[in-house]
mmCIF file of C-alpha atoms in Angstrom:
data_model
loop_
_atom_site.group_PDB
_atom_site.id
_atom_site.type_symbol
_atom_site.label_atom_id
_atom_site.label_comp_id
_atom_site.label_asym_id
_atom_site.label_seq_id
_atom_site.Cartn_x
_atom_site.Cartn_y
_atom_site.Cartn_z
ATOM 1 C CA UNK S 213 2.034 -13.447 -3.526
ATOM 2 C CA UNK S 214 -1.769 -12.858 -5.311
ATOM 3 C CA UNK S 215 -0.970 -8.986 -5.745
ATOM 4 C CA UNK S 216 1.007 -6.588 -4.672
ATOM 5 C CA UNK S 217 -1.334 -4.623 -4.283
ATOM 6 C CA UNK S 218 -3.051 -6.207 -1.544
ATOM 7 C CA UNK S 219 -0.308 -7.109 1.045
ATOM 8 C CA UNK S 220 -1.214 -3.505 3.113
ATOM 9 C CA UNK S 221 -1.805 -0.488 2.835
ATOM 10 C CA UNK S 222 0.743 1.836 2.193
ATOM 11 C CA UNK S 223 4.019 0.481 0.029
ATOM 12 C CA UNK S 224 7.294 2.385 1.474
ATOM 13 C CA UNK S 225 9.201 4.101 -1.364
ATOM 14 C CA UNK S 226 12.314 3.964 0.252
ATOM 15 C CA UNK S 227 16.138 5.518 -0.661
ATOM 16 C CA UNK S 228 18.914 3.561 0.666
ATOM 17 C CA UNK S 229 22.504 5.907 0.597
ATOM 18 C CA UNK S 230 24.316 3.023 2.604
ATOM 19 C CA UNK S 231 23.687 -0.596 2.083
ATOM 20 C CA UNK S 232 24.198 -1.254 6.341
ATOM 21 C CA UNK S 233 20.905 0.262 6.935
ATOM 22 C CA UNK S 234 19.204 -1.763 4.586
ATOM 23 C CA UNK S 235 18.311 -4.684 7.391
ATOM 24 C CA UNK S 236 17.655 -1.909 10.324
ATOM 25 C CA UNK S 237 15.337 -0.502 8.401
ATOM 26 C CA UNK S 238 13.627 -3.591 6.908
ATOM 27 C CA UNK S 239 12.605 -4.890 10.330
ATOM 28 C CA UNK S 240 11.823 -1.563 11.448
ATOM 29 C CA UNK S 241 8.923 -1.484 8.293
ATOM 30 C CA UNK S 242 8.114 -4.671 8.546
ATOM 31 C CA UNK S 243 7.164 -4.530 12.654
ATOM 32 C CA UNK S 244 5.084 -1.430 12.140
ATOM 33 C CA UNK S 245 3.132 -3.456 9.648
ATOM 34 C CA UNK S 246 4.309 -2.512 6.288
ATOM 35 C CA UNK S 247 5.863 -5.476 5.008
ATOM 36 C CA UNK S 248 6.344 -4.701 1.214
ATOM 37 C CA UNK S 249 9.318 -2.536 0.674
ATOM 38 C CA UNK S 250 10.281 -0.505 -2.189
ATOM 39 C CA UNK S 251 14.478 -0.053 -2.309
ATOM 40 C CA UNK S 252 14.535 2.475 -5.126
ATOM 41 C CA UNK S 253 17.294 2.002 -7.699
ATOM 42 C CA UNK S 254 18.457 5.626 -7.437
ATOM 43 C CA UNK S 255 21.284 4.548 -5.814
ATOM 44 C CA UNK S 256 24.885 2.985 -5.899
ATOM 45 C CA UNK S 257 23.852 1.263 -2.577
ATOM 46 C CA UNK S 258 20.934 -0.060 -3.716
ATOM 47 C CA UNK S 259 20.680 -3.313 -5.220
ATOM 48 C CA UNK S 260 22.992 -4.182 -1.607
ATOM 49 C CA UNK S 261 20.307 -2.996 0.465
ATOM 50 C CA UNK S 262 18.065 -5.604 -1.998
ATOM 51 C CA UNK S 263 20.326 -8.663 -1.136
ATOM 52 C CA UNK S 264 20.603 -7.842 2.282
ATOM 53 C CA UNK S 265 16.855 -7.835 3.004
ATOM 54 C CA UNK S 266 16.015 -10.267 1.169
ATOM 55 C CA UNK S 267 18.356 -12.636 2.380
ATOM 56 C CA UNK S 268 18.365 -11.250 5.974
ATOM 57 C CA UNK S 269 14.776 -10.358 6.673
ATOM 58 C CA UNK S 270 12.583 -13.196 5.452
ATOM 59 C CA UNK S 271 9.133 -11.246 6.890
ATOM 60 C CA UNK S 272 9.774 -8.576 4.192
ATOM 61 C CA UNK S 273 8.183 -8.394 0.399
ATOM 62 C CA UNK S 274 11.134 -6.306 -1.146
ATOM 63 C CA UNK S 275 10.627 -4.814 -4.246
ATOM 64 C CA UNK S 276 12.868 -2.968 -6.295
ATOM 65 C CA UNK S 277 11.309 0.827 -8.018
ATOM 66 C CA UNK S 278 12.537 2.925 -10.304
ATOM 67 C CA UNK S 279 13.298 0.262 -12.574
ATOM 68 C CA UNK S 280 13.668 1.561 -15.786
ATOM 69 C CA UNK S 281 15.657 -0.858 -18.311
ATOM 70 C CA UNK S 282 15.470 -4.729 -19.007
ATOM 71 C CA UNK S 283 19.100 -4.167 -17.523
ATOM 72 C CA UNK S 284 17.535 -2.695 -13.735
ATOM 73 C CA UNK S 285 14.813 -6.083 -14.389
ATOM 74 C CA UNK S 286 17.774 -8.123 -14.155
ATOM 75 C CA UNK S 287 19.858 -6.500 -11.714
ATOM 76 C CA UNK S 288 16.727 -6.337 -9.784
ATOM 77 C CA UNK S 289 15.518 -9.948 -10.055
ATOM 78 C CA UNK S 290 18.938 -11.196 -9.590
ATOM 79 C CA UNK S 291 19.439 -9.518 -5.872
ATOM 80 C CA UNK S 292 16.480 -11.194 -5.095
ATOM 81 C CA UNK S 293 13.697 -8.835 -5.339
ATOM 82 C CA UNK S 294 9.699 -9.839 -5.294
ATOM 83 C CA UNK S 295 8.696 -7.025 -6.816
ATOM 84 C CA UNK S 296 9.265 -4.209 -9.841
ATOM 85 C CA UNK S 297 8.136 -0.800 -9.947
ATOM 86 C CA UNK S 298 8.452 1.497 -12.780
ATOM 87 C CA UNK S 299 7.917 5.138 -13.440
ATOM 88 C CA UNK S 300 6.761 4.296 -17.086
ATOM 89 C CA UNK S 301 7.094 1.818 -19.109
ATOM 90 C CA UNK S 302 8.089 1.114 -22.921
ATOM 91 C CA UNK S 303 7.258 -1.951 -25.163
ATOM 92 C CA UNK S 304 10.691 -3.074 -24.255
ATOM 93 C CA UNK S 305 10.323 -3.043 -19.949
ATOM 94 C CA UNK S 306 7.178 -3.909 -20.176
ATOM 95 C CA UNK S 307 8.542 -7.352 -21.952
ATOM 96 C CA UNK S 308 11.568 -7.619 -19.671
ATOM 97 C CA UNK S 309 9.119 -7.129 -17.197
ATOM 98 C CA UNK S 310 6.623 -10.322 -17.927
ATOM 99 C CA UNK S 311 8.976 -12.343 -18.812
ATOM 100 C CA UNK S 312 11.108 -11.461 -14.881
ATOM 101 C CA UNK S 313 8.560 -13.712 -13.400
ATOM 102 C CA UNK S 314 7.904 -11.429 -10.690
ATOM 103 C CA UNK S 315 5.055 -9.548 -10.270
ATOM 104 C CA UNK S 316 5.575 -5.887 -11.279
ATOM 105 C CA UNK S 317 3.735 -2.492 -11.389
ATOM 106 C CA UNK S 318 4.419 -0.418 -14.527
ATOM 107 C CA UNK S 319 4.190 3.249 -14.406
ATOM 108 C CA UNK S 320 0.772 5.531 -15.911
ATOM 109 C CA UNK S 321 -0.378 9.131 -15.884
ATOM 110 C CA UNK S 322 -2.736 8.634 -18.673
ATOM 111 C CA UNK S 323 -6.025 6.433 -20.215
ATOM 112 C CA UNK S 324 -4.180 5.751 -23.437
ATOM 113 C CA UNK S 325 -1.495 3.965 -21.044
ATOM 114 C CA UNK S 326 -3.907 2.337 -19.500
ATOM 115 C CA UNK S 327 -5.512 1.213 -22.062
ATOM 116 C CA UNK S 328 -2.864 0.404 -23.364
ATOM 117 C CA UNK S 329 -1.607 -2.069 -20.940
ATOM 118 C CA UNK S 330 -4.708 -3.611 -20.346
ATOM 119 C CA UNK S 331 -4.163 -5.064 -23.707
ATOM 120 C CA UNK S 332 -1.299 -6.423 -22.885
ATOM 121 C CA UNK S 333 -2.866 -8.019 -19.816
ATOM 122 C CA UNK S 334 -1.729 -6.298 -17.256
ATOM 123 C CA UNK S 335 -4.894 -4.792 -15.438
ATOM 124 C CA UNK S 336 -2.293 -3.438 -11.554
ATOM 125 C CA UNK S 337 -0.220 -0.632 -12.385
ATOM 126 C CA UNK S 338 1.554 2.395 -10.534
ATOM 127 C CA UNK S 339 -0.136 6.230 -11.174
ATOM 128 C CA UNK S 340 2.788 8.591 -11.137
ATOM 129 C CA UNK S 341 3.253 11.500 -10.549
ATOM 130 C CA UNK S 342 -0.450 10.676 -8.627
ATOM 131 C CA UNK S 343 -1.176 14.538 -7.153
ATOM 132 C CA UNK S 344 0.651 16.439 -10.465
ATOM 133 C CA UNK S 345 -0.590 13.927 -13.118
ATOM 134 C CA UNK S 346 -4.976 14.856 -10.860
ATOM 135 C CA UNK S 347 -5.490 12.671 -8.066
ATOM 136 C CA UNK S 348 -8.298 11.646 -6.737
ATOM 137 C CA UNK S 349 -10.131 13.114 -9.066
ATOM 138 C CA UNK S 350 -8.348 11.603 -11.867
ATOM 139 C CA UNK S 351 -8.543 8.547 -10.413
ATOM 140 C CA UNK S 352 -12.360 8.933 -9.773
ATOM 141 C CA UNK S 353 -13.528 10.235 -13.490
ATOM 142 C CA UNK S 354 -11.221 6.613 -15.302
ATOM 143 C CA UNK S 355 -12.671 3.977 -12.653
ATOM 144 C CA UNK S 356 -15.872 4.568 -14.386
ATOM 145 C CA UNK S 357 -14.741 3.220 -18.268
ATOM 146 C CA UNK S 358 -11.587 0.935 -16.883
ATOM 147 C CA UNK S 359 -13.004 -0.354 -13.958
ATOM 148 C CA UNK S 360 -10.381 -3.523 -14.242
ATOM 149 C CA UNK S 361 -7.365 -1.357 -13.706
ATOM 150 C CA UNK S 362 -6.629 -1.236 -10.370
ATOM 151 C CA UNK S 363 -3.438 1.653 -9.410
ATOM 152 C CA UNK S 364 -0.899 2.273 -6.581
ATOM 153 C CA UNK S 365 -0.844 5.520 -6.410
ATOM 154 C CA UNK S 366 2.652 6.913 -5.872
ATOM 155 C CA UNK S 367 4.165 11.035 -5.732
ATOM 156 C CA UNK S 368 2.984 13.127 -3.691
ATOM 157 C CA UNK S 369 0.750 10.667 -1.421
ATOM 158 C CA UNK S 370 0.741 11.482 2.406
ATOM 159 C CA UNK S 371 -0.586 10.720 6.347
ATOM 160 C CA UNK S 372 -3.176 13.540 4.789
ATOM 161 C CA UNK S 373 -4.316 12.195 1.519
ATOM 162 C CA UNK S 374 -3.534 9.060 1.658
ATOM 163 C CA UNK S 375 -7.175 7.836 3.208
ATOM 164 C CA UNK S 376 -9.036 9.051 0.109
ATOM 165 C CA UNK S 377 -6.959 7.419 -2.592
ATOM 166 C CA UNK S 378 -7.664 4.445 -0.607
ATOM 167 C CA UNK S 379 -10.933 4.775 -0.331
ATOM 168 C CA UNK S 380 -11.482 4.518 -3.679
ATOM 169 C CA UNK S 381 -12.693 1.150 -5.304
ATOM 170 C CA UNK S 382 -9.478 0.679 -7.694
ATOM 171 C CA UNK S 383 -6.863 1.480 -5.466
ATOM 172 C CA UNK S 384 -5.358 -1.564 -3.346
ATOM 173 C CA UNK S 385 -2.457 0.600 -1.674
ATOM 174 C CA UNK S 386 -0.588 3.785 -1.769
ATOM 175 C CA UNK S 387 3.707 4.262 -1.991
ATOM 176 C CA UNK S 388 4.874 7.142 0.108
ATOM 177 C CA UNK S 389 8.128 8.154 2.001
ATOM 178 C CA UNK S 390 6.775 9.736 5.007
ATOM 179 C CA UNK S 391 7.699 7.065 7.585
ATOM 180 C CA UNK S 392 11.327 7.811 6.141
ATOM 181 C CA UNK S 393 11.839 10.718 7.891
ATOM 182 C CA UNK S 394 15.174 12.267 6.584
ATOM 183 C CA UNK S 395 16.357 13.019 9.690
ATOM 184 C CA UNK S 396 15.194 9.379 11.180
ATOM 185 C CA UNK S 397 17.372 7.972 8.764
ATOM 186 C CA UNK S 398 20.007 9.910 9.558
ATOM 187 C CA UNK S 399 20.617 9.196 13.481
ATOM 188 C CA UNK S 400 19.404 5.477 12.241
ATOM 189 C CA UNK S 401 16.138 6.456 14.561
ATOM 190 C CA UNK S 402 14.593 3.008 13.789
ATOM 191 C CA UNK S 403 12.136 2.974 16.856
ATOM 192 C CA UNK S 404 10.633 6.084 14.917
ATOM 193 C CA UNK S 405 10.171 4.474 11.593
ATOM 194 C CA UNK S 406 8.416 1.906 13.229
ATOM 195 C CA UNK S 407 6.250 4.110 14.750
ATOM 196 C CA UNK S 408 5.498 5.980 12.025
ATOM 197 C CA UNK S 409 4.777 2.408 9.876
ATOM 198 C CA UNK S 410 2.371 1.588 12.161
ATOM 199 C CA UNK S 411 0.480 5.279 11.678
ATOM 200 C CA UNK S 412 0.620 4.311 7.943
ATOM 201 C CA UNK S 413 -0.091 0.571 8.343
ATOM 202 C CA UNK S 414 -3.373 1.542 10.150
ATOM 203 C CA UNK S 415 -4.963 4.107 7.656
ATOM 204 C CA UNK S 416 -7.043 1.045 6.056
ATOM 205 C CA UNK S 417 -8.158 -0.839 8.993
#
């Protein structure tokens, strides 16, 4: 994997309550054209979901999100995560991410955080919370002085505003949840998830 940012225009941000849903959900997303899947470590089922997808859906590039500690880093990579995403970072967390052996996207929302990561040799980041932190106008503004930084904006991204983000030269992909509506997940309507994933994958053709 050269870069998480280049796998697809959208990384689905998945909250899994039942690990039994992980494999069919991942298969639907992959079939729709979204192979990079971020399972957030927000539920007791998350690590089992990562483990199941890693074992049973080889076409998926499974990642773990909401990684906020060195312990999270180890647990996620032990479960088979192939990339890691954090909402923010500290020196201790960054050390763990850098020694994890897998690509990672540390979260930033200020210019100082971006510069600090660039000093550490990190030039791919999550911009979070994207809409609340300034959206496309903010990313466009920092693209001039910091063109080497590339981002995956996440937080408030929708089919309506995703194309504007994806048009920016410093945006590799966006993260979102709109292809995973709650009613479809509750009904285990994987065909609808696949259809919505296909629409998301077509946002940058």
